[in-house]
Amino acid sequence: MARFFFNLHDGISIPDTVGSEHPDLQSVRLEAVETIAERLRGALLMKTDVSAWLMNVTDERGVTVIVLSFTAAVQIVDQVSFAGQVAGAL
């Protein structure tokens, strides 16, 4: 198995200095998505800006094998305005 490093960039770089071993890139992709989803959930609950987050996964040689980039935002919809728009659309 090879070791991969899941480096996060969220305004500052947070390098993964430990990494984890995986048998293939599908396993690496799964860990990257699960890790980002977990961190994203916590950040959004704390109202953190996640618009510039990026995960760069590298192998033991430092070669990038996966890049996960995304944008997420939470907007609260005014219920009164929303209800009027839906009723008018029907």
N, CA and C atoms as an extended XYZ file, in Angstrom:
270
Properties=species:S:1:pos:R:3:atomname:S:1:resname:S:1:resid:I:1 pbc="F F F"
N         0.834       -1.183        0.000 N   MET     1
C         0.000        0.000        0.000 CA  MET     1
C         0.876        1.243        0.000 C   MET     1
N         0.349        2.272       -0.607 N   ALA     2
C         1.072        3.547       -0.687 CA  ALA     2
C         0.480        4.540        0.312 C   ALA     2
N         1.320        5.485        0.739 N   ARG     3
C         0.877        6.526        1.672 CA  ARG     3
C         0.506        7.779        0.884 C   ARG     3
N        -0.621        8.378        1.290 N   PHE     4
C        -1.112        9.602        0.657 CA  PHE     4
C        -1.335       10.662        1.721 C   PHE     4
N        -1.203       11.923        1.309 N   PHE     5
C        -1.303       13.053        2.231 CA  PHE     5
C        -2.431       13.978        1.770 C   PHE     5
N        -3.308       14.331        2.702 N   PHE     6
C        -4.519       15.099        2.420 CA  PHE     6
C        -4.325       16.520        2.946 C   PHE     6
N        -3.808       17.381        2.096 N   ASN     7
C        -3.446       18.752        2.472 CA  ASN     7
C        -4.615       19.692        2.222 C   ASN     7
N        -4.984       20.442        3.243 N   LEU     8
C        -6.133       21.347        3.150 CA  LEU     8
C        -5.648       22.786        3.037 C   LEU     8
N        -6.322       23.544        2.197 N   HIS     9
C        -6.041       24.971        2.035 CA  HIS     9
C        -7.368       25.692        2.253 C   HIS     9
N        -7.461       26.448        3.337 N   ASP    10
C        -8.716       27.159        3.646 CA  ASP    10
C        -8.423       28.606        4.008 C   ASP    10
N        -7.612       29.234        3.198 N   GLY    11
C        -7.125       30.577        3.507 CA  GLY    11
C        -5.697       30.489        4.012 C   GLY    11
N        -5.400       29.419        4.705 N   ILE    12
C        -4.031       29.067        5.094 CA  ILE    12
C        -3.818       27.608        4.707 C   ILE    12
N        -2.583       27.228        4.532 N   SER    13
C        -2.275       25.838        4.181 CA  SER    13
C        -2.132       25.004        5.439 C   SER    13
N        -2.826       23.865        5.439 N   ILE    14
C        -2.740       22.921        6.553 CA  ILE    14
C        -2.224       21.603        5.976 C   ILE    14
N        -0.901       21.406        6.019 N   PRO    15
C        -0.352       20.189        5.430 CA  PRO    15
C        -0.621       18.966        6.304 C   PRO    15
N        -0.847       17.849        5.654 N   ASP    16
C        -1.003       16.569        6.329 CA  ASP    16
C         0.394       15.963        6.439 C   ASP    16
N         0.936       15.935        7.632 N   THR    17
C         2.303       15.435        7.815 CA  THR    17
C         2.344       13.953        8.148 C   THR    17
N         1.172       13.353        8.386 N   VAL    18
C         1.114       11.934        8.753 CA  VAL    18
C         0.671       11.082        7.571 C   VAL    18
N        -0.407       11.489        6.915 N   GLY    19
C        -0.933       10.738        5.783 CA  GLY    19
C        -1.591        9.446        6.218 C   GLY    19
N        -2.027        8.676        5.232 N   SER    20
C        -2.615        7.364        5.506 CA  SER    20
C        -2.383        6.461        4.305 C   SER    20
N        -2.372        5.167        4.567 N   GLU    21
C        -2.089        4.202        3.511 CA  GLU    21
C        -3.373        3.751        2.828 C   GLU    21
N        -3.273        3.596        1.496 N   HIS    22
C        -4.427        3.188        0.702 CA  HIS    22
C        -3.993        2.236       -0.396 C   HIS    22
N        -4.873        1.279       -0.736 N   PRO    23
C        -4.527        0.305       -1.774 CA  PRO    23
C        -4.661        0.838       -3.198 C   PRO    23
N        -5.520        1.884       -3.392 N   ASP    24
C        -5.756        2.395       -4.742 CA  ASP    24
C        -6.324        3.813       -4.678 C   ASP    24
N        -6.422        4.451       -5.847 N   LEU    25
C        -6.907        5.829       -5.901 CA  LEU    25
C        -8.390        5.953       -5.550 C   LEU    25
N        -9.176        4.899       -5.766 N   GLN    26
C       -10.588        4.943       -5.376 CA  GLN    26
C       -10.720        5.094       -3.863 C   GLN    26
N        -9.870        4.403       -3.130 N   SER    27
C        -9.860        4.503       -1.666 CA  SER    27
C        -9.395        5.891       -1.226 C   SER    27
N        -8.428        6.447       -1.924 N   VAL    28
C        -7.926        7.795       -1.630 CA  VAL    28
C        -9.038        8.808       -1.866 C   VAL    28
N        -9.741        8.677       -2.985 N   ARG    29
C       -10.836        9.581       -3.314 CA  ARG    29
C       -11.920        9.520       -2.242 C   ARG    29
N       -12.279        8.335       -1.809 N   LEU    30
C       -13.307        8.173       -0.781 CA  LEU    30
C       -12.906        8.887        0.509 C   LEU    30
N       -11.648        8.710        0.938 N   GLU    31
C       -11.198        9.387        2.158 CA  GLU    31
C       -11.199       10.900        1.983 C   GLU    31
N       -10.779       11.375        0.817 N   ALA    32
C       -10.756       12.822        0.569 CA  ALA    32
C       -12.165       13.398        0.664 C   ALA    32
N       -13.127       12.763        0.026 N   VAL    33
C       -14.505       13.257        0.036 CA  VAL    33
C       -15.091       13.195        1.444 C   VAL    33
N       -14.862       12.096        2.160 N   GLU    34
C       -15.385       11.966        3.520 CA  GLU    34
C       -14.758       12.996        4.461 C   GLU    34
N       -13.459       13.217        4.324 N   THR    35
C       -12.763       14.186        5.172 CA  THR    35
C       -13.276       15.596        4.928 C   THR    35
N       -13.398       15.966        3.663 N   ILE    36
C       -13.888       17.300        3.329 CA  ILE    36
C       -15.324       17.475        3.796 C   ILE    36
N       -16.156       16.462        3.612 N   ALA    37
C       -17.560       16.549        4.030 CA  ALA    37
C       -17.664       16.771        5.542 C   ALA    37
N       -16.853       16.070        6.283 N   GLU    38
C       -16.859       16.205        7.750 CA  GLU    38
C       -16.414       17.607        8.174 C   GLU    38
N       -15.332       18.081        7.590 N   ARG    39
C       -14.820       19.419        7.933 CA  ARG    39
C       -15.785       20.506        7.472 C   ARG    39
N       -16.370       20.313        6.305 N   LEU    40
C       -17.316       21.280        5.764 CA  LEU    40
C       -18.538       21.399        6.662 C   LEU    40
N       -19.053       20.291        7.113 N   ARG    41
C       -20.224       20.308        7.989 CA  ARG    41
C       -19.939       21.135        9.238 C   ARG    41
N       -18.811       20.873        9.866 N   GLY    42
C       -18.439       21.614       11.068 CA  GLY    42
C       -18.253       23.094       10.795 C   GLY    42
N       -17.624       23.415        9.683 N   ALA    43
C       -17.367       24.819        9.344 CA  ALA    43
C       -18.664       25.572        9.060 C   ALA    43
N       -19.574       24.952        8.331 N   LEU    44
C       -20.835       25.622        8.022 CA  LEU    44
C       -21.682       25.821        9.270 C   LEU    44
N       -21.638       24.868       10.187 N   LEU    45
C       -22.372       25.022       11.439 CA  LEU    45
C       -21.816       26.184       12.254 C   LEU    45
N       -20.520       26.456       12.108 N   MET    46
C       -19.885       27.559       12.835 CA  MET    46
C       -19.894       28.850       12.011 C   MET    46
N       -20.598       28.840       10.874 N   LYS    47
C       -20.727       30.005        9.990 CA  LYS    47
C       -19.380       30.473        9.436 C   LYS    47
N       -18.498       29.529        9.167 N   THR    48
C       -17.189       29.825        8.605 CA  THR    48
C       -17.292       29.954        7.089 C   THR    48
N       -16.558       30.899        6.516 N   ASP    49
C       -16.511       31.059        5.069 CA  ASP    49
C       -15.681       29.925        4.484 C   ASP    49
N       -16.281       29.123        3.630 N   VAL    50
C       -15.570       27.997        3.027 CA  VAL    50
C       -15.424       28.168        1.512 C   VAL    50
N       -15.588       29.395        1.046 N   SER    51
C       -15.601       29.639       -0.391 CA  SER    51
C       -14.261       29.388       -1.080 C   SER    51
N       -13.180       29.369       -0.337 N   ALA    52
C       -11.864       29.186       -0.964 CA  ALA    52
C       -11.179       27.888       -0.538 C   ALA    52
N       -11.940       26.936       -0.048 N   TRP    53
C       -11.329       25.688        0.405 CA  TRP    53
C       -10.892       24.820       -0.771 C   TRP    53
N        -9.797       24.102       -0.539 N   LEU    54
C        -9.242       23.207       -1.537 CA  LEU    54
C        -8.507       22.086       -0.816 C   LEU    54
N        -8.650       20.863       -1.287 N   MET    55
C        -7.850       19.764       -0.752 CA  MET    55
C        -6.978       19.236       -1.880 C   MET    55
N        -5.701       19.136       -1.578 N   ASN    56
C        -4.711       18.653       -2.527 CA  ASN    56
C        -4.142       17.356       -1.954 C   ASN    56
N        -4.393       16.240       -2.623 N   VAL    57
C        -3.903       14.944       -2.149 CA  VAL    57
C        -2.642       14.593       -2.921 C   VAL    57
N        -1.578       14.285       -2.186 N   THR    58
C        -0.304       13.944       -2.817 CA  THR    58
C         0.127       12.542       -2.416 C   THR    58
N         0.955       11.952       -3.261 N   ASP    59
C         1.512       10.642       -2.921 CA  ASP    59
C         2.819       10.825       -2.152 C   ASP    59
N         3.512        9.743       -1.884 N   GLU    60
C         4.742        9.787       -1.082 CA  GLU    60
C         5.846       10.622       -1.718 C   GLU    60
N         5.795       10.778       -3.033 N   ARG    61
C         6.810       11.573       -3.738 CA  ARG    61
C         6.446       13.046       -3.803 C   ARG    61
N         5.228       13.394       -3.316 N   GLY    62
C         4.778       14.781       -3.373 CA  GLY    62
C         4.024       15.116       -4.641 C   GLY    62
N         3.720       14.108       -5.445 N   VAL    63
C         2.995       14.310       -6.693 CA  VAL    63
C         1.495       14.397       -6.392 C   VAL    63
N         0.842       15.426       -6.914 N   THR    64
C        -0.595       15.589       -6.717 CA  THR    64
C        -1.345       14.518       -7.496 C   THR    64
N        -2.238       13.800       -6.789 N   VAL    65
C        -3.025       12.749       -7.430 CA  VAL    65
C        -4.516       13.101       -7.477 C   VAL    65
N        -4.970       13.952       -6.559 N   ILE    66
C        -6.370       14.390       -6.533 CA  ILE    66
C        -6.417       15.827       -6.028 C   ILE    66
N        -7.261       16.634       -6.658 N   VAL    67
C        -7.539       17.982       -6.168 CA  VAL    67
C        -9.046       18.078       -5.989 C   VAL    67
N        -9.459       18.449       -4.794 N   LEU    68
C       -10.872       18.647       -4.479 CA  LEU    68
C       -11.076       20.129       -4.246 C   LEU    68
N       -11.830       20.772       -5.103 N   SER    69
C       -12.147       22.179       -4.884 CA  SER    69
C       -13.663       22.309       -4.854 C   SER    69
N       -14.161       23.259       -4.112 N   PHE    70
C       -15.598       23.399       -3.982 CA  PHE    70
C       -15.951       24.769       -3.448 C   PHE    70
N       -17.216       25.105       -3.610 N   THR    71
C       -17.765       26.327       -3.052 CA  THR    71
C       -19.037       25.942       -2.324 C   THR    71
N       -19.212       26.468       -1.144 N   ALA    72
C       -20.427       26.205       -0.378 CA  ALA    72
C       -20.838       27.485        0.326 C   ALA    72
N       -22.114       27.715        0.346 N   ALA    73
C       -22.638       28.893        1.028 CA  ALA    73
C       -24.002       28.557        1.602 C   ALA    73
N       -24.339       29.220        2.668 N   VAL    74
C       -25.644       29.051        3.289 CA  VAL    74
C       -26.366       30.385        3.226 C   VAL    74
N       -27.574       30.365        2.718 N   GLN    75
C       -28.397       31.570        2.677 CA  GLN    75
C       -29.714       31.254        3.367 C   GLN    75
N       -30.167       32.176        4.199 N   ILE    76
C       -31.460       32.022        4.851 CA  ILE    76
C       -32.475       32.779        4.004 C   ILE    76
N       -33.509       32.077        3.600 N   VAL    77
C       -34.531       32.649        2.733 CA  VAL    77
C       -35.631       33.256        3.598 C   VAL    77
N       -36.023       34.469        3.267 N   ASP    78
C       -37.130       35.130        3.954 CA  ASP    78
C       -38.398       34.335        3.653 C   ASP    78
N       -38.989       33.718        4.659 N   GLN    79
C       -40.139       32.837        4.478 CA  GLN    79
C       -41.347       33.556        3.881 C   GLN    79
N       -41.577       34.798        4.246 N   VAL    80
C       -42.736       35.551        3.743 CA  VAL    80
C       -42.573       35.774        2.237 C   VAL    80
N       -41.410       36.254        1.818 N   SER    81
C       -41.162       36.484        0.398 CA  SER    81
C       -41.186       35.182       -0.373 C   SER    81
N       -40.596       34.160        0.180 N   PHE    82
C       -40.532       32.861       -0.475 CA  PHE    82
C       -41.940       32.302       -0.677 C   PHE    82
N       -42.793       32.379        0.343 N   ALA    83
C       -44.157       31.856        0.255 CA  ALA    83
C       -44.928       32.590       -0.837 C   ALA    83
N       -44.749       33.905       -0.956 N   GLY    84
C       -45.432       34.674       -1.982 CA  GLY    84
C       -44.980       34.303       -3.372 C   GLY    84
N       -43.675       34.036       -3.525 N   GLN    85
C       -43.140       33.656       -4.830 CA  GLN    85
C       -43.672       32.297       -5.249 C   GLN    85
N       -43.744       31.369       -4.308 N   VAL    86
C       -44.225       30.017       -4.626 CA  VAL    86
C       -45.700       30.082       -4.994 C   VAL    86
N       -46.511       30.827       -4.218 N   ALA    87
C       -47.939       30.927       -4.492 CA  ALA    87
C       -48.177       31.554       -5.868 C   ALA    87
N       -47.402       32.581       -6.194 N   GLY    88
C       -47.544       33.234       -7.490 CA  GLY    88
C       -47.111       32.355       -8.650 C   GLY    88
N       -46.205       31.443       -8.372 N   ALA    89
C       -45.690       30.564       -9.424 CA  ALA    89
C       -46.669       29.447       -9.735 C   ALA    89
N       -47.564       29.137       -8.811 N   LEU    90
C       -48.508       28.047       -9.026 CA  LEU    90
C       -49.580       28.487       -9.912 C   LEU    90
